Coordinates of C-alpha atoms in Angstrom, one line a residue:
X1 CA 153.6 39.9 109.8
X2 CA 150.5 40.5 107.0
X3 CA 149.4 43.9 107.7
X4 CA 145.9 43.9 108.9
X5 CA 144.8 47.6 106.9
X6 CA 146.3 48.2 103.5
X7 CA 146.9 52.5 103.2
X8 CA 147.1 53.4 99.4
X9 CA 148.1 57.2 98.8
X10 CA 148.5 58.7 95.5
X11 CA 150.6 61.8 95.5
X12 CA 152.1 64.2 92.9
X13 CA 154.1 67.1 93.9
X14 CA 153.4 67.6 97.3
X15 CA 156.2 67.6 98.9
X16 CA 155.4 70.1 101.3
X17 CA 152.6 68.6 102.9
X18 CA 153.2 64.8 102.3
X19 CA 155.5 64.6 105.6
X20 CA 153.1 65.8 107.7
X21 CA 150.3 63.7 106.1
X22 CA 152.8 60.6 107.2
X23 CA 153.5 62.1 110.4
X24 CA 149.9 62.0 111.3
X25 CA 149.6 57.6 110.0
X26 CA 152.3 57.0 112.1
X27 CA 150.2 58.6 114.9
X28 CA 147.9 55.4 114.3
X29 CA 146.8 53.8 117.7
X30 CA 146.3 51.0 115.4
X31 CA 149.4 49.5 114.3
X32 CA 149.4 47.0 111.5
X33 CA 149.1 48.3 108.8
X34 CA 150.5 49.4 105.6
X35 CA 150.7 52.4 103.4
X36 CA 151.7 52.5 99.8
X37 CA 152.5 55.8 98.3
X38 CA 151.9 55.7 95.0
X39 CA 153.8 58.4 92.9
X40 CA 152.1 59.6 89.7
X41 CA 154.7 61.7 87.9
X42 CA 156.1 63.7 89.8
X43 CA 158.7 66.2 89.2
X44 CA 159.3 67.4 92.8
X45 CA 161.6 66.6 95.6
X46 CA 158.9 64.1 97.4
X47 CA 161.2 61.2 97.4
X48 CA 164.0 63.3 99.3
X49 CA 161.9 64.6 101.9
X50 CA 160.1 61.2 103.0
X51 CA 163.4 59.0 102.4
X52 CA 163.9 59.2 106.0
X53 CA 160.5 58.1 107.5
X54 CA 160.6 55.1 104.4
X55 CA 164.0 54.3 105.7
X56 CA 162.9 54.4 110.0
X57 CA 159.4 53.1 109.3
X58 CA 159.2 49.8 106.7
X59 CA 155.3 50.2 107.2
X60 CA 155.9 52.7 104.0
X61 CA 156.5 52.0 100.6
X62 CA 157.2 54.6 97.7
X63 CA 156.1 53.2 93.8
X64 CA 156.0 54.2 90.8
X65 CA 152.7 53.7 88.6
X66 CA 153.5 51.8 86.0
X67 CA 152.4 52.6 82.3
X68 CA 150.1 49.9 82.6
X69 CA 147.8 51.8 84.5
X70 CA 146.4 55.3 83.4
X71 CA 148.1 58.9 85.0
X72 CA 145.7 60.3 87.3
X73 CA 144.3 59.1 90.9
X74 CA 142.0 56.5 89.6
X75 CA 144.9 54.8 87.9
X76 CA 147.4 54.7 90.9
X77 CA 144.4 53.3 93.1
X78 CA 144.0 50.9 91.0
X79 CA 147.9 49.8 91.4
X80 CA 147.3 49.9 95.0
X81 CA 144.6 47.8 94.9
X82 CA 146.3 45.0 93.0
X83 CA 149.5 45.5 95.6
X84 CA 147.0 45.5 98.6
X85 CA 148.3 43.3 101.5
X86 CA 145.3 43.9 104.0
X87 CA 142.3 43.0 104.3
X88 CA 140.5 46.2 105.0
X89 CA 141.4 49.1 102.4
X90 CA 141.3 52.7 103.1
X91 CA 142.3 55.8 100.6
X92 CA 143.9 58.9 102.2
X93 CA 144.8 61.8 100.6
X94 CA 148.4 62.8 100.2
X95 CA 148.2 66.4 101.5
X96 CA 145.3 65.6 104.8
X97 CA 145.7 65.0 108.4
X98 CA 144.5 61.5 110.2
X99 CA 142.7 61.7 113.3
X100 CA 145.0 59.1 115.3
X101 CA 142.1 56.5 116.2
X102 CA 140.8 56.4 112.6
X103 CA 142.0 53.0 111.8
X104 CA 141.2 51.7 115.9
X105 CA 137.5 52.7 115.5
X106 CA 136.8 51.7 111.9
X107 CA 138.2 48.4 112.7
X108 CA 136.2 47.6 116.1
X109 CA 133.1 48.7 113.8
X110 CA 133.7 46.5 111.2
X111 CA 135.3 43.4 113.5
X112 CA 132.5 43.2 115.9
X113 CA 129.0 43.8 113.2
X114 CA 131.0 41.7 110.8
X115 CA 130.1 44.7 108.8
X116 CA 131.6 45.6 104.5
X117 CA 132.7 49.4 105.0
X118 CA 133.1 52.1 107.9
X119 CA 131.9 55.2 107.1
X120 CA 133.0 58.6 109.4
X121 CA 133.5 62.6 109.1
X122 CA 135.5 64.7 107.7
X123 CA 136.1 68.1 108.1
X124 CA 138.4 70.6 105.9
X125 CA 141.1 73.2 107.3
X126 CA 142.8 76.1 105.7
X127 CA 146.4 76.5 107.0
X128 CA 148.1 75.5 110.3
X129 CA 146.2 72.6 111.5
X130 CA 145.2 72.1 115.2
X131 CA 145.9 69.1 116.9
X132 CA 143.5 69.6 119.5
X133 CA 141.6 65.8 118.3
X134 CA 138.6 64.0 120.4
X135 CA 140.1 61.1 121.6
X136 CA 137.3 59.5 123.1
X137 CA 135.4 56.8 122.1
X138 CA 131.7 58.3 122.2
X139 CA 129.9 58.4 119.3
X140 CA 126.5 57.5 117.7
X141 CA 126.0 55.2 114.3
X142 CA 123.7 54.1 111.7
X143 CA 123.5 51.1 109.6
X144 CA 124.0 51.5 105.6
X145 CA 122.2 49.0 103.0
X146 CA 121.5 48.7 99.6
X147 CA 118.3 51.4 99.4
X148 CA 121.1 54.3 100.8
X149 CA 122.6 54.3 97.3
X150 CA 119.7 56.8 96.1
X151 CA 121.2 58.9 99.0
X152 CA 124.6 58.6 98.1
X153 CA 124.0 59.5 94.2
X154 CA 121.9 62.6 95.3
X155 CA 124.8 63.6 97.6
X156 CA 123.0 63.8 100.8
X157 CA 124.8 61.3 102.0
X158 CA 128.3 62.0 101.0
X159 CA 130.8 59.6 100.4
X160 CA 134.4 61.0 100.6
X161 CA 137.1 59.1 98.8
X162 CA 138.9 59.8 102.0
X163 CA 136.1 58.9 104.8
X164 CA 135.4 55.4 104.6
X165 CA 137.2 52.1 105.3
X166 CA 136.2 48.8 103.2
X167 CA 136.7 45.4 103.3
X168 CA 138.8 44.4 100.8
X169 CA 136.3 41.9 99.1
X170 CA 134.1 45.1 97.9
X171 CA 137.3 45.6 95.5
X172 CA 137.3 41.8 94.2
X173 CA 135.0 43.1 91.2
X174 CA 135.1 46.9 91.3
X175 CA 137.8 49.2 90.3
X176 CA 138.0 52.7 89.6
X177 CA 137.4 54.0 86.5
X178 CA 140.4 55.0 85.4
X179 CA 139.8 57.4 82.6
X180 CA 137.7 59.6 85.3
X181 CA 139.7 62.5 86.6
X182 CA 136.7 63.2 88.7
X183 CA 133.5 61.9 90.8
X184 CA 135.9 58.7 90.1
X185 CA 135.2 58.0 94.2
X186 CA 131.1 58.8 94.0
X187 CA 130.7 56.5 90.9
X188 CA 132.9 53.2 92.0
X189 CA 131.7 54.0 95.7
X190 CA 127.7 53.7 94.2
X191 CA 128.5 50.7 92.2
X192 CA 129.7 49.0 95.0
X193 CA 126.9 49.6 97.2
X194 CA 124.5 49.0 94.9
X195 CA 125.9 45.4 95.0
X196 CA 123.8 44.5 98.0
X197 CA 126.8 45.5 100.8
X198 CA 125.6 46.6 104.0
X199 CA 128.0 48.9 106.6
X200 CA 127.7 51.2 109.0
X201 CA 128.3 55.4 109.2
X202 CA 129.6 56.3 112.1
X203 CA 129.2 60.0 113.4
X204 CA 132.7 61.0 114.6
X205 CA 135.3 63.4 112.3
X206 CA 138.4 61.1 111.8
X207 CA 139.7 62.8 108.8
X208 CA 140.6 66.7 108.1
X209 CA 141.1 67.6 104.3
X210 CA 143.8 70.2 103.6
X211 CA 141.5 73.4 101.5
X212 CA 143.1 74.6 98.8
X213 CA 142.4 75.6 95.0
X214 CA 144.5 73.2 93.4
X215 CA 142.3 70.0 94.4
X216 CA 140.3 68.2 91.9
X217 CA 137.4 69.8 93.8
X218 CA 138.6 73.2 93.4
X219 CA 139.4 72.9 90.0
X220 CA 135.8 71.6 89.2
X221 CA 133.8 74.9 90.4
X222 CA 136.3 76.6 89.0
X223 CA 135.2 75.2 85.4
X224 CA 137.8 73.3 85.0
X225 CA 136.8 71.5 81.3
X226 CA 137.9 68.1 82.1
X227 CA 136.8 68.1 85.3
X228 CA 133.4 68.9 84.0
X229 CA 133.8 66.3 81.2
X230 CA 134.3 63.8 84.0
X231 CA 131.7 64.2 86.3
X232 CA 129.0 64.4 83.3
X233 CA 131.1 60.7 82.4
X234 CA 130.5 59.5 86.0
X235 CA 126.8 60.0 85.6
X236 CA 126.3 58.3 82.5
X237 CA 128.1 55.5 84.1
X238 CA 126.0 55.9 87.9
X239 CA 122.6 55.8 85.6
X240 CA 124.2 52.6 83.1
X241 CA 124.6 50.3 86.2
X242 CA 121.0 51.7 88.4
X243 CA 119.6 50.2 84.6
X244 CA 121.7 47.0 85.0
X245 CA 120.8 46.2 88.4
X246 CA 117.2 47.2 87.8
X247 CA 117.6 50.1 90.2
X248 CA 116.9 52.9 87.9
X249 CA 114.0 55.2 89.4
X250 CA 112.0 57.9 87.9
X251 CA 112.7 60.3 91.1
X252 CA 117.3 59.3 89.9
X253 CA 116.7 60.1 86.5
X254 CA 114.4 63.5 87.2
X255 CA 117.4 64.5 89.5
X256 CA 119.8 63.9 86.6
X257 CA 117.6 65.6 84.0
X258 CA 117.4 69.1 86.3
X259 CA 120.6 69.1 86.9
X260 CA 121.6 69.3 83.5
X261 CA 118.7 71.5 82.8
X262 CA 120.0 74.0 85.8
X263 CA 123.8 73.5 84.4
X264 CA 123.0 74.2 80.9
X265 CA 124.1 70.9 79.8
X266 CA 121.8 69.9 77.0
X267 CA 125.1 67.3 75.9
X268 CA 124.3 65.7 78.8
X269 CA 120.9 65.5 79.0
X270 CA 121.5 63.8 75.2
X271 CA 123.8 61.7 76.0
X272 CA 121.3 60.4 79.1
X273 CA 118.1 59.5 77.1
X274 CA 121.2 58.0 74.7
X275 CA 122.6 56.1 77.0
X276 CA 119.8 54.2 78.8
X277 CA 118.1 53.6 75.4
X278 CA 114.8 55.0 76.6
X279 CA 111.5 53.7 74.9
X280 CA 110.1 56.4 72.5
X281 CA 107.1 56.9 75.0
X282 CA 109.6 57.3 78.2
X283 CA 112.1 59.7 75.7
X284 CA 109.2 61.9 75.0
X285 CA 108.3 62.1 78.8
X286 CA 111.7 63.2 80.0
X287 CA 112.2 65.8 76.6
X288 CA 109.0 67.7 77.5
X289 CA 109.8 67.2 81.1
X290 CA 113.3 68.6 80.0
X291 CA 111.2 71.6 77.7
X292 CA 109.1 73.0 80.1
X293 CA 111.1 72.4 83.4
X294 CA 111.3 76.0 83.9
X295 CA 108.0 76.7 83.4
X296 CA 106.8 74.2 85.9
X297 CA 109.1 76.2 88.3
X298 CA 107.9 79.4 87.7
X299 CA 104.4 77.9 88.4
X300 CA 105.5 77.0 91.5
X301 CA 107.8 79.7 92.7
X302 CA 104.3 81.4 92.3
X303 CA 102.1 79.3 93.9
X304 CA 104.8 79.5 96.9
X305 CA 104.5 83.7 97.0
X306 CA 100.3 83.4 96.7
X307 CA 99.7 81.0 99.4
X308 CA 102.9 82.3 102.1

């Protein structure tokens, strides 16, 4: 039988977590579906430890990325993608816990508002994790269109790579970037919904992310040079297809523009004027704006402390 929900999970070395990340799929209330664990390299015993569940549970599949597609998560998502059975596609993580109605609610959501994605919560946890899940069906929602992209871009309306469920058509045309070893999720994730897709967020945790230094995450406020590298890639790429789609603000590009002022990254705040091909008027505007940034917020920091 065609599984209904298509799983893809990139893993490398974790075999002491992947087993209980399975564990918690098979909890599914949900049942046809797929998962393809896509293995990136890796040097550890993961194959020995999950041999059992892939030989008891043919829901599973373990693959190697091919050399066709790039090493890193991007690239193995991609190979997922293309392999992809379902027609809803969901990304978990290969170390995380699944709330046992994740699939069951996303689905009904998406089924009965015919709508392109599922959004939900997720929470992290250091440690043991407690099993003590809502099993109810009671929460409230919100509808997501095309404006909510500004939202997801400025991070105030996050996006985990983890936390939403898509239809499969969003992919037809979008892929993830492969040379992107981070904010790969946050800049496919705005392309896509900058496409004109409309879902729904729905406000109930059905995802818990194991905490621990050696994410991507970690590694990125931790300085991590390529990780940096990558998400100053991801912008360039966010602000390229805003321009395409004629969706570019003034209020996008300002939030770009401090945030490599507050990071120090004059390459980056280069590479932005470069990159959209600004008009010489519009260049000057955002170098002075660029220039005197922190005099402006001096100026106010001190209007604040006159008038409090």
């Amino acid at each position: 039988m065609k599984p209904v929900v298509t799983i893809i999970m990139a893993t490398y070395n974790r075999a002491n977590f992947i087993v209980e990340t399975l564990h918690s799929i098979q909890q599914q209330t949900f049942h046809n579906w797929e998962c393809l664990i896509i293995d990136d390299g890796g040097t550890d015993n993961t194959i020995e430890v999950i041999t059992s569940i892939l030989e008891q549970d043919t829901r599973f599949q373990f693959l190697k990325r091919p050399n066709t597609y790039l090493k890193g998560l991007p690239g193995c998502r991609n190979y997922g993608l293309d392999l992809a059975q379902g027609d809803y596609i969901i990304f978990f993580d290969d170390d995380d816990i699944v709330h046992p109605k994740n699939l069951e609610l996303c689905l009904k959501e998406l089924n009965d508002n015919n709508y392109s994605f599922c959004r939900y919560l997720r929470t992290v946890f250091t440690g043991e994790f407690n099993y003590n899940f809502d099993l109810t069906n009671t929460y409230d929602s919100f509808q997501i269109g095309n404006t909510d992209v500004y939202s997801l871009i400025k991070h105030e309306l996050p996006f985990n790579s983890c936390a939403v469920m898509w239809r499969k058509s969003c992919f037809n045309e979008n892929r993830f970037v492969e040379h992107l070893m981070y904010a790969e999720e946050w800049e496919l994730y705005s392309r896509i919904l900058s496409s004109g897709v409309v879902g729904v967020s729905i406000n109930k945790i059905l995802f818990f992310g194991r905490k621990h230094p050696n994410s991507n995450t970690g590694e990125f406020y931790s300085n991590n040079p390529i990780r940096k590298k990558s998400n100053n890639d991801a912008i360039l790429l966010v602000l390229s297809n805003l321009k395409k789609k004629q969706l570019l603000t003034d209020s996008i590009l300002r939030y770009f523009i401090q945030m490599a002022y507050d990071y120090k990254e004059i390459n980056l705040f280069s590479s932005i004027i470069t990159t959209l091909e600004l008009s010489g008027f519009l260049k000057l505007k955002w170098q002075l704006f660029y220039m005197f940034f922190p005099v402006r917020l001096y100026l106010y920091s001190l209007k604040k402390k006159m008038f409090s």
